Short mmCIF file of C-alpha atoms and ligand atoms in Angstrom, two decimals:
data_model
loop_
_atom_site.label_atom_id
_atom_site.label_comp_id
_atom_site.label_asym_id
_atom_site.label_seq_id
_atom_site.Cartn_x
_atom_site.Cartn_y
_atom_site.Cartn_z
CA UNK A 1 -60.81 8.58 85.56
CA UNK A 2 -62.03 7.82 81.99
CA UNK A 3 -60.51 9.08 78.73
CA UNK A 4 -62.17 12.14 77.24
CA UNK A 5 -63.75 11.33 73.80
CA UNK A 6 -65.15 13.85 71.44
CA UNK A 7 -67.47 13.07 68.59
CA UNK A 8 -64.93 13.84 65.89
CA UNK A 9 -63.83 12.48 62.51
CA UNK A 10 -60.09 11.80 62.22
CA UNK A 11 -58.67 12.78 58.81
CA UNK A 12 -55.65 10.45 58.86
CA UNK A 13 -53.22 11.65 56.20
CA UNK A 14 -55.43 14.75 55.88
CA UNK A 15 -56.98 13.19 52.77
CA UNK A 16 -59.40 15.54 51.11
CA UNK A 17 -58.93 18.19 53.77
CA UNK A 18 -58.76 21.72 52.35
CA UNK A 19 -56.56 24.16 54.21
CA UNK A 20 -57.02 27.23 52.05
CA UNK A 21 -58.35 28.66 48.83
CA UNK A 22 -55.65 28.92 46.20
CA UNK A 23 -55.06 30.39 42.74
CA UNK A 24 -51.73 28.66 42.21
CA UNK A 25 -52.32 25.11 41.04
CA UNK A 26 -55.24 22.99 39.87
CA UNK A 27 -54.98 19.25 39.54
CA UNK A 28 -57.67 17.05 38.08
CA UNK A 29 -56.56 13.67 39.27
CA UNK A 30 -59.30 11.82 37.34
CA UNK A 31 -58.61 13.52 34.00
CA UNK A 32 -54.81 13.63 34.09
CA UNK A 33 -54.66 17.46 34.15
CA UNK A 34 -52.40 19.90 35.91
CA UNK A 35 -52.44 23.65 35.61
CA UNK A 36 -50.07 26.28 37.13
CA UNK A 37 -52.03 29.61 37.51
CA UNK A 38 -54.46 28.37 34.78
CA UNK A 39 -51.86 27.35 32.24
CA UNK A 40 -51.61 23.67 31.44
CA UNK A 41 -48.41 21.76 32.27
CA UNK A 42 -48.14 20.69 28.63
CA UNK A 43 -48.21 24.30 27.38
CA UNK A 44 -45.63 25.43 29.97
CA UNK A 45 -43.40 22.42 29.24
CA UNK A 46 -43.51 23.28 25.49
CA UNK A 47 -43.17 27.02 25.60
CA UNK A 48 -41.99 28.29 29.03
CA UNK A 49 -38.72 28.22 30.92
CA UNK A 50 -38.15 27.37 34.57
CA UNK A 51 -37.44 31.01 35.35
CA UNK A 52 -40.65 32.22 33.68
CA UNK A 53 -42.66 29.46 35.28
CA UNK A 54 -41.23 30.39 38.72
CA UNK A 55 -42.18 34.03 38.11
CA UNK A 56 -45.70 32.90 37.13
CA UNK A 57 -46.09 30.81 40.26
CA UNK A 58 -44.71 33.31 42.69
CA UNK A 59 -46.17 36.57 41.33
CA UNK A 60 -49.28 35.19 39.63
CA UNK A 61 -48.84 36.27 36.00
CA UNK A 62 -46.48 35.52 33.05
CA UNK A 63 -43.83 38.21 33.07
CA UNK A 64 -43.20 40.71 30.37
CA UNK A 65 -39.78 40.65 28.81
CA UNK A 66 -38.46 43.34 31.15
CA UNK A 67 -39.96 41.72 34.19
CA UNK A 68 -38.42 38.46 33.25
CA UNK A 69 -34.98 40.15 32.61
CA UNK A 70 -35.19 41.69 36.05
CA UNK A 71 -36.12 38.42 37.67
CA UNK A 72 -33.33 36.36 35.96
CA UNK A 73 -30.94 39.15 36.79
CA UNK A 74 -31.88 38.94 40.41
CA UNK A 75 -31.42 35.13 40.42
CA UNK A 76 -28.08 35.51 38.77
CA UNK A 77 -26.92 38.02 41.34
CA UNK A 78 -27.88 35.66 44.20
CA UNK A 79 -26.33 32.54 42.75
CA UNK A 80 -22.79 32.80 44.21
CA UNK A 81 -22.41 31.36 47.63
CA UNK A 82 -20.38 33.08 50.42
CA UNK A 83 -17.00 31.65 51.35
CA UNK A 84 -18.33 30.81 54.86
CA UNK A 85 -20.89 28.50 53.41
CA UNK A 86 -18.27 26.88 51.15
CA UNK A 87 -16.12 26.33 54.23
CA UNK A 88 -19.06 24.70 55.97
CA UNK A 89 -19.56 22.40 53.00
CA UNK A 90 -15.91 21.44 53.05
CA UNK A 91 -16.22 20.42 56.72
CA UNK A 92 -19.27 18.11 56.21
CA UNK A 93 -18.50 14.45 55.94
CA UNK A 94 -18.18 13.55 52.21
CA UNK A 95 -20.44 10.58 52.82
CA UNK A 96 -23.31 12.74 53.91
CA UNK A 97 -26.60 12.44 52.06
CA UNK A 98 -26.87 15.52 49.77
CA UNK A 99 -30.35 16.19 51.09
CA UNK A 100 -28.90 16.46 54.59
CA UNK A 101 -26.24 18.76 53.22
CA UNK A 102 -28.81 20.92 51.47
CA UNK A 103 -30.97 21.09 54.60
CA UNK A 104 -27.95 22.15 56.65
CA UNK A 105 -26.80 24.62 54.04
CA UNK A 106 -30.14 26.36 53.66
CA UNK A 107 -30.45 26.55 57.43
CA UNK A 108 -26.97 28.06 57.56
CA UNK A 109 -27.97 30.69 55.04
CA UNK A 110 -30.38 31.95 57.63
CA UNK A 111 -27.61 32.19 60.23
CA UNK A 112 -25.45 34.28 57.77
CA UNK A 113 -28.34 36.62 56.94
CA UNK A 114 -28.12 39.56 59.32
CA UNK A 115 -31.88 39.90 59.25
CA UNK A 116 -33.41 36.55 58.45
CA UNK A 117 -36.92 37.29 59.59
CA UNK A 118 -39.22 39.89 58.03
CA UNK A 119 -42.92 40.56 57.93
CA UNK A 120 -42.68 42.14 54.49
CA UNK A 121 -43.93 39.74 51.88
CA UNK A 122 -41.79 41.21 49.06
CA UNK A 123 -38.70 40.82 51.33
CA UNK A 124 -39.77 37.24 52.05
CA UNK A 125 -39.96 36.55 48.29
CA UNK A 126 -36.49 38.04 47.86
CA UNK A 127 -35.08 35.75 50.50
CA UNK A 128 -36.72 32.76 48.88
CA UNK A 129 -35.27 33.78 45.48
CA UNK A 130 -31.85 33.99 47.02
CA UNK A 131 -32.21 30.47 48.34
CA UNK A 132 -33.63 29.21 44.99
CA UNK A 133 -30.67 30.65 43.15
CA UNK A 134 -28.09 29.30 45.56
CA UNK A 135 -29.35 25.75 45.76
CA UNK A 136 -27.81 24.59 42.46
CA UNK A 137 -24.49 26.16 43.64
CA UNK A 138 -24.69 24.30 46.96
CA UNK A 139 -25.58 21.00 45.39
CA UNK A 140 -22.86 21.08 42.81
CA UNK A 141 -20.24 22.41 45.24
CA UNK A 142 -20.89 19.51 47.58
CA UNK A 143 -20.89 17.03 44.63
CA UNK A 144 -17.47 18.27 43.58
CA UNK A 145 -16.02 18.47 47.01
CA UNK A 146 -17.04 14.87 47.88
CA UNK A 147 -15.40 13.62 44.68
CA UNK A 148 -12.16 15.53 45.42
CA UNK A 149 -12.63 18.39 43.00
CA UNK A 150 -12.89 22.12 43.58
CA UNK A 151 -16.30 23.73 43.38
CA UNK A 152 -16.95 25.76 40.17
CA UNK A 153 -18.52 29.15 40.55
CA UNK A 154 -21.52 30.03 38.41
CA UNK A 155 -20.73 31.12 34.86
CA UNK A 156 -23.35 33.83 34.66
CA UNK A 157 -25.87 34.54 31.92
CA UNK A 158 -27.19 30.99 32.21
CA UNK A 159 -30.44 29.55 33.38
CA UNK A 160 -30.93 27.54 36.61
CA UNK A 161 -30.86 24.36 34.46
CA UNK A 162 -27.72 25.41 32.55
CA UNK A 163 -25.84 26.72 35.57
CA UNK A 164 -26.51 23.47 37.42
CA UNK A 165 -25.19 21.31 34.65
CA UNK A 166 -22.26 23.65 34.12
CA UNK A 167 -21.27 23.79 37.77
CA UNK A 168 -21.33 19.95 38.04
CA UNK A 169 -18.69 19.46 35.41
CA UNK A 170 -17.15 22.82 34.49
CA UNK A 171 -18.00 22.13 30.83
CA UNK A 172 -20.42 24.08 28.70
CA UNK A 173 -23.56 21.84 28.85
CA UNK A 174 -25.15 20.44 25.72
CA UNK A 175 -28.08 22.73 24.74
CA UNK A 176 -30.44 19.72 24.50
CA UNK A 177 -29.41 18.49 27.92
CA UNK A 178 -30.17 21.98 29.26
CA UNK A 179 -33.56 21.93 27.61
CA UNK A 180 -34.39 18.53 29.19
CA UNK A 181 -33.22 19.75 32.56
CA UNK A 182 -35.26 22.93 32.17
CA UNK A 183 -38.44 21.05 31.38
CA UNK A 184 -37.84 18.67 34.36
CA UNK A 185 -37.53 21.74 36.56
CA UNK A 186 -40.80 23.17 35.23
CA UNK A 187 -42.54 19.86 35.86
CA UNK A 188 -41.33 19.68 39.50
CA UNK A 189 -41.94 23.37 40.39
CA UNK A 190 -45.36 23.03 41.93
CA UNK A 191 -47.99 20.49 42.89
CA UNK A 192 -50.63 22.00 45.13
CA UNK A 193 -50.85 21.09 48.81
CA UNK A 194 -48.42 18.12 48.89
CA UNK A 195 -46.64 17.12 52.01
CA UNK A 196 -43.63 19.43 51.71
CA UNK A 197 -45.72 22.44 50.63
CA UNK A 198 -47.97 21.77 53.66
CA UNK A 199 -44.88 21.58 55.89
CA UNK A 200 -43.71 24.97 54.48
CA UNK A 201 -47.22 26.41 54.99
CA UNK A 202 -47.34 25.20 58.64
CA UNK A 203 -43.95 26.73 59.37
CA UNK A 204 -44.84 29.97 57.64
CA UNK A 205 -48.11 30.23 59.55
CA UNK A 206 -46.06 30.60 62.74
CA UNK A 207 -44.49 33.69 61.02
CA UNK A 208 -41.10 31.94 61.01
CA UNK A 209 -38.49 33.23 58.54
CA UNK A 210 -38.14 31.86 54.96
CA UNK A 211 -34.99 29.86 55.83
CA UNK A 212 -36.98 27.91 58.37
CA UNK A 213 -39.86 27.57 55.90
CA UNK A 214 -37.69 26.14 53.15
CA UNK A 215 -35.71 23.97 55.48
CA UNK A 216 -39.04 22.40 56.68
CA UNK A 217 -39.88 21.72 53.04
CA UNK A 218 -36.53 20.08 52.39
CA UNK A 219 -36.84 17.83 55.39
CA UNK A 220 -40.33 16.76 54.34
CA UNK A 221 -39.51 16.26 50.66
CA UNK A 222 -36.73 13.85 51.23
CA UNK A 223 -38.85 10.86 52.36
CA UNK A 224 -39.25 7.92 49.90
CA UNK A 225 -43.04 8.41 49.74
CA UNK A 226 -42.51 11.95 48.44
CA UNK A 227 -39.54 13.45 46.68
CA UNK A 228 -37.26 10.51 47.45
CA UNK A 229 -39.27 8.20 45.14
CA UNK A 230 -37.31 9.32 42.07
CA UNK A 231 -34.07 7.81 43.47
CA UNK A 232 -35.79 4.69 44.54
CA UNK A 233 -37.45 4.25 41.16
CA UNK A 234 -34.14 4.54 39.31
CA UNK A 235 -32.46 2.12 41.72
CA UNK A 236 -35.30 -0.35 40.91
CA UNK A 237 -34.66 -0.03 37.16
CA UNK A 238 -30.89 -0.47 37.65
CA UNK A 239 -31.45 -3.51 39.91
CA UNK A 240 -33.88 -5.10 37.46
CA UNK A 241 -31.23 -4.54 34.81
CA UNK A 242 -32.90 -5.90 31.80
CA UNK A 243 -36.43 -5.78 30.29
CA UNK A 244 -36.65 -9.56 30.54
CA UNK A 245 -36.42 -9.43 34.35
CA UNK A 246 -39.23 -6.82 34.77
CA UNK A 247 -42.21 -9.03 35.04
CA UNK A 248 -40.73 -11.38 37.66
CA UNK A 249 -39.64 -8.33 39.65
CA UNK A 250 -43.15 -6.80 39.56
CA UNK A 251 -44.86 -10.05 40.44
CA UNK A 252 -42.48 -10.66 43.32
CA UNK A 253 -42.89 -7.09 44.65
CA UNK A 254 -46.68 -7.19 44.48
CA UNK A 255 -46.83 -10.70 46.01
CA UNK A 256 -44.75 -9.43 48.97
CA UNK A 257 -46.89 -6.26 49.24
CA UNK A 258 -43.91 -4.03 48.28
CA UNK A 259 -44.61 -0.78 46.57
CA UNK A 260 -43.41 -0.18 43.04
CA UNK A 261 -41.61 3.14 43.27
CA UNK A 262 -42.75 5.74 40.77
CA UNK A 263 -46.31 4.36 40.92
CA UNK A 264 -49.43 5.54 42.70
CA UNK A 265 -50.45 8.99 43.81
CA UNK A 266 -52.70 10.43 46.46
CA UNK A 267 -54.33 12.72 43.86
CA UNK A 268 -53.88 11.10 40.44
CA UNK A 269 -56.06 8.11 39.96
CA UNK A 270 -54.91 7.95 36.34
CA UNK A 271 -51.80 8.90 34.40
CA UNK A 272 -49.76 11.72 36.00
CA UNK A 273 -49.52 14.27 33.15
CA UNK A 274 -45.90 15.01 34.18
CA UNK A 275 -45.04 11.33 33.74
CA UNK A 276 -46.21 11.50 30.09
CA UNK A 277 -43.92 14.46 29.34
CA UNK A 278 -40.90 12.93 31.10
CA UNK A 279 -41.43 9.55 29.43
CA UNK A 280 -41.23 11.22 26.02
CA UNK A 281 -38.10 13.20 27.05
CA UNK A 282 -36.57 10.07 28.48
CA UNK A 283 -37.19 8.08 25.27
CA UNK A 284 -35.50 10.80 23.16
CA UNK A 285 -32.65 11.09 25.52
CA UNK A 286 -32.11 7.29 25.61
CA UNK A 287 -31.68 7.22 21.87
CA UNK A 288 -29.35 10.26 21.95
CA UNK A 289 -27.19 8.88 24.82
CA UNK A 290 -27.28 5.24 23.60
CA UNK A 291 -29.01 4.08 26.80
CA UNK A 292 -32.03 2.44 25.29
CA UNK A 293 -31.65 -0.70 27.48
CA UNK A 294 -32.24 1.42 30.66
CA UNK A 295 -35.34 3.05 29.11
CA UNK A 296 -36.62 -0.25 27.88
CA UNK A 297 -36.23 -1.79 31.28
CA UNK A 298 -38.28 1.08 32.80
CA UNK A 299 -40.84 0.62 30.14
CA UNK A 300 -41.01 -3.12 30.81
CA UNK A 301 -41.53 -2.44 34.49
CA UNK A 302 -44.26 0.06 33.72
CA UNK A 303 -46.02 -2.35 31.25
CA UNK A 304 -45.86 -5.27 33.67
CA UNK A 305 -47.00 -3.18 36.65
CA UNK A 306 -49.97 -1.80 34.72
CA UNK A 307 -50.89 -5.35 33.65
CA UNK A 308 -50.77 -6.67 37.23
CA UNK A 309 -52.40 -3.52 38.73
CA UNK A 310 -55.16 -3.43 36.14
CA UNK A 311 -58.41 -2.30 37.68
CA UNK A 312 -56.63 -0.31 40.41
CA UNK A 313 -56.04 3.42 40.41
CA UNK A 314 -52.28 2.93 40.61
CA UNK A 315 -50.67 4.52 37.59
CA UNK A 316 -47.06 5.73 36.93
CA UNK A 317 -46.33 9.06 38.52
CA UNK A 318 -43.71 11.73 37.81
CA UNK A 319 -41.01 9.78 39.49
CA UNK A 320 -41.20 6.73 37.23
CA UNK A 321 -39.05 8.44 34.58
CA UNK A 322 -37.56 11.47 36.22
CA UNK A 323 -34.69 9.47 37.76
CA UNK A 324 -33.93 7.90 34.42
CA UNK A 325 -33.84 11.28 32.73
CA UNK A 326 -31.49 12.61 35.39
CA UNK A 327 -29.34 9.57 35.24
CA UNK A 328 -28.95 9.86 31.47
CA UNK A 329 -27.91 13.44 31.99
CA UNK A 330 -24.96 12.01 33.97
CA UNK A 331 -26.25 13.08 37.47
CA UNK A 332 -25.51 10.98 40.61
CA UNK A 333 -28.61 9.26 41.93
CA UNK A 334 -28.55 10.87 45.40
CA UNK A 335 -28.68 14.34 43.75
CA UNK A 336 -32.17 13.70 42.22
CA UNK A 337 -34.18 14.84 45.32
CA UNK A 338 -31.88 17.93 45.75
CA UNK A 339 -32.81 18.80 42.08
CA UNK A 340 -36.46 18.46 43.09
CA UNK A 341 -35.77 21.07 45.80
CA UNK A 342 -33.99 23.30 43.26
CA UNK A 343 -37.31 23.49 41.42
CA UNK A 344 -39.99 23.12 44.12
CA UNK A 345 -38.77 26.19 46.10
CA UNK A 346 -40.86 28.18 43.57
CA UNK A 347 -44.02 26.35 44.55
CA UNK A 348 -43.19 26.49 48.26
CA UNK A 349 -42.68 30.21 48.02
CA UNK A 350 -45.84 30.79 46.05
CA UNK A 351 -47.99 28.92 48.55
CA UNK A 352 -46.24 30.51 51.58
CA UNK A 353 -46.85 34.00 50.28
CA UNK A 354 -50.42 33.23 49.37
CA UNK A 355 -51.12 31.81 52.84
CA UNK A 356 -49.46 34.72 54.60
CA UNK A 357 -51.66 37.18 52.74
CA UNK A 358 -54.44 35.94 55.05
CA UNK A 359 -52.52 34.09 57.73
CA UNK A 360 -54.00 31.88 60.36
CA UNK A 361 -51.76 29.80 62.63
CA UNK A 362 -52.16 26.15 61.65
CA UNK A 363 -53.03 24.23 64.74
CA UNK A 364 -55.00 21.06 64.24
CA UNK A 365 -56.03 18.77 67.10
CA UNK A 366 -55.29 15.18 68.17
CA UNK A 367 -57.99 13.12 69.74
CA UNK A 368 -56.63 11.97 73.11
CA UNK A 369 -57.42 8.24 73.68
CA UNK A 370 -55.01 7.65 76.58
CA UNK A 371 -55.68 7.67 80.34
CA UNK A 372 -55.88 10.72 82.53
CA UNK A 373 -55.56 11.44 86.19
CA UNK A 374 -53.09 8.66 86.96
CA UNK A 375 -51.36 8.76 90.37
CA UNK A 376 -47.63 9.71 90.02
CA UNK A 377 -45.58 6.59 90.84
CA UNK A 378 -42.25 6.71 92.72
CA UNK A 379 -39.33 5.54 90.43
CA UNK A 380 -38.75 2.26 92.29
CA UNK A 381 -42.32 1.09 91.69
CA UNK A 382 -42.52 1.81 87.91
CA UNK A 383 -43.05 -1.13 85.55
CA UNK A 384 -40.77 0.32 82.80
CA UNK A 385 -43.29 -0.82 80.22
CA UNK A 386 -45.95 0.96 78.17
CA UNK A 387 -49.23 1.51 80.05
CA UNK A 388 -51.86 -1.14 79.54
N1 CMC B 1 -47.14 -0.10 44.30
C1 CMC B 1 -47.93 -1.07 44.74
N2 CMC B 1 -49.06 -0.90 45.43
C2 CMC B 1 -49.38 0.39 45.74
C3 CMC B 1 -48.55 1.46 45.30
C4 CMC B 1 -47.39 1.19 44.58
N3 CMC B 1 -46.57 2.10 44.20
N4 CMC B 1 -49.09 2.62 45.75
C5 CMC B 1 -50.18 2.29 46.40
N5 CMC B 1 -50.36 0.96 46.38
C6 CMC B 1 -51.44 0.15 47.02
C7 CMC B 1 -51.22 0.08 48.50
O1 CMC B 1 -50.43 -1.02 48.85
C8 CMC B 1 -52.61 -0.02 48.97
O2 CMC B 1 -53.05 -1.36 48.85
P1 CMC B 1 -53.99 -2.05 49.90
O3 CMC B 1 -55.26 -1.28 49.97
O4 CMC B 1 -54.20 -3.44 49.34
O5 CMC B 1 -53.22 -2.06 51.18
C9 CMC B 1 -53.43 0.83 48.05
O6 CMC B 1 -52.66 0.89 46.84
C10 CMC B 1 -53.62 2.21 48.52
O7 CMC B 1 -52.47 2.72 49.05
P2 CMC B 1 -52.30 4.12 49.92
O8 CMC B 1 -50.90 4.20 50.47
O9 CMC B 1 -53.51 4.28 50.78
O10 CMC B 1 -52.48 5.09 48.68
P3 CMC B 1 -52.08 6.60 48.64
O11 CMC B 1 -52.96 7.28 47.72
O12 CMC B 1 -51.98 7.12 49.97
O13 CMC B 1 -50.59 6.46 48.15
C11 CMC B 1 -48.42 7.06 47.62
C12 CMC B 1 -49.85 7.47 47.56
C13 CMC B 1 -47.61 8.01 46.68
C14 CMC B 1 -47.88 7.21 49.05
C15 CMC B 1 -48.27 5.61 47.19
O14 CMC B 1 -48.82 5.37 45.89
C16 CMC B 1 -46.80 5.09 47.15
O15 CMC B 1 -46.29 4.72 48.16
N6 CMC B 1 -46.15 5.14 45.95
C17 CMC B 1 -44.71 4.72 45.83
C18 CMC B 1 -43.89 5.92 46.16
C19 CMC B 1 -43.94 6.99 45.04
O16 CMC B 1 -43.81 6.70 43.91
N7 CMC B 1 -44.04 8.26 45.54
C20 CMC B 1 -44.02 9.43 44.59
C21 CMC B 1 -45.36 10.15 44.58
S1 CMC B 1 -45.41 11.38 43.27
C22 CMC B 1 -44.09 12.53 43.69
C23 CMC B 1 -44.41 13.33 44.88
O17 CMC B 1 -45.51 13.87 45.05
O18 CMC B 1 -43.46 13.50 45.65
#
């Protein structure tokens, strides 16, 4: 019997496929523009805070002072993690990848919640906010446990950025470091229908609970073509080691068809506006921390890559400097993608809620090109090889 073929177009990678209307994020990939709920990323990075931006993304408007106080108070009340979760973190192998730990921990939060599933959208937001607030506590607790120290509980009255830096070391963080971290969180909070946001949307469309939704996002974000690129980009800069090695690295990589991490984007065909902001922050931080060689090496890679990729739409993306910034803040490389989660939960939540307001189960199709109607062979007569 012959294979069934339908006259269809296959959208591999779902390039240019729209899955919903949205009022959350607008990207102009040709003009280097990014807006959250209508506000430009440059305005938000200059004037907003991560908490305020999260509120904007999730609820749709910039909060009044009392709305913001209530929101930050809620996050603060959720930030502590229960002893059962700490026990679980203690039992995980210290060599675990922190993204695996985070995925496991967020999933476990769902097990500890007596009522993880709800149809009520406000209750869903509340569960997401609890996860958002707990993620810095989980990441820092695991970081301390794996280095033989005791976890430090949140201090209270601090922002997501400040608490994260505080719980890593137990020291009051430098206000400029907190500012840089805060801006980095704003820049990573949302980015339209990227792979992890789509994964969250698919999971939510089945009416699964928010723990499952966010766990899906974490699993999807961790790949090196998505959130994991920031770690890979920093490792490249550290391996290259000196600006004088940059050009030979780039030429070798491009000759061998290897990708330069922190370059290229499915949507931006010019400069990623987040990259421009992070590069400036990175330059300032490099001078402040006396790490100009690291920054200069990244800059030399960028200059060389742009020279050799001239005429292509491959430009630096957000990840070309985010890893350097986090590294200069004293953060371990494998915590960079967990930091991305610590911020992107806002965008995942905003899109999930927006989609659920007019839900439709996401169920695309695959065009079957195999055989059908084959006779079932007895085990002793099977070839043990793929079908011809
Ligand atoms: N270095 C060298 N060549 C590249 C790169 C790169 N970073 N990115 C794309 N290309 C080339 C690619 O080899 C291909 O060339 P050819 O047509 O000769 O085979 C061409 O550009 C088109 O590649 P593509 O994979 O079809 O392009 P895409 O738009 O699907 O790629 C991407 C998007 C992000 C997967 C890709 O640019 C990439 O792998 N970049 C490196 C990883 C990275 O930095 N990811 C972070 C993305 S931003 C943060 C986030 O959203 O999570």
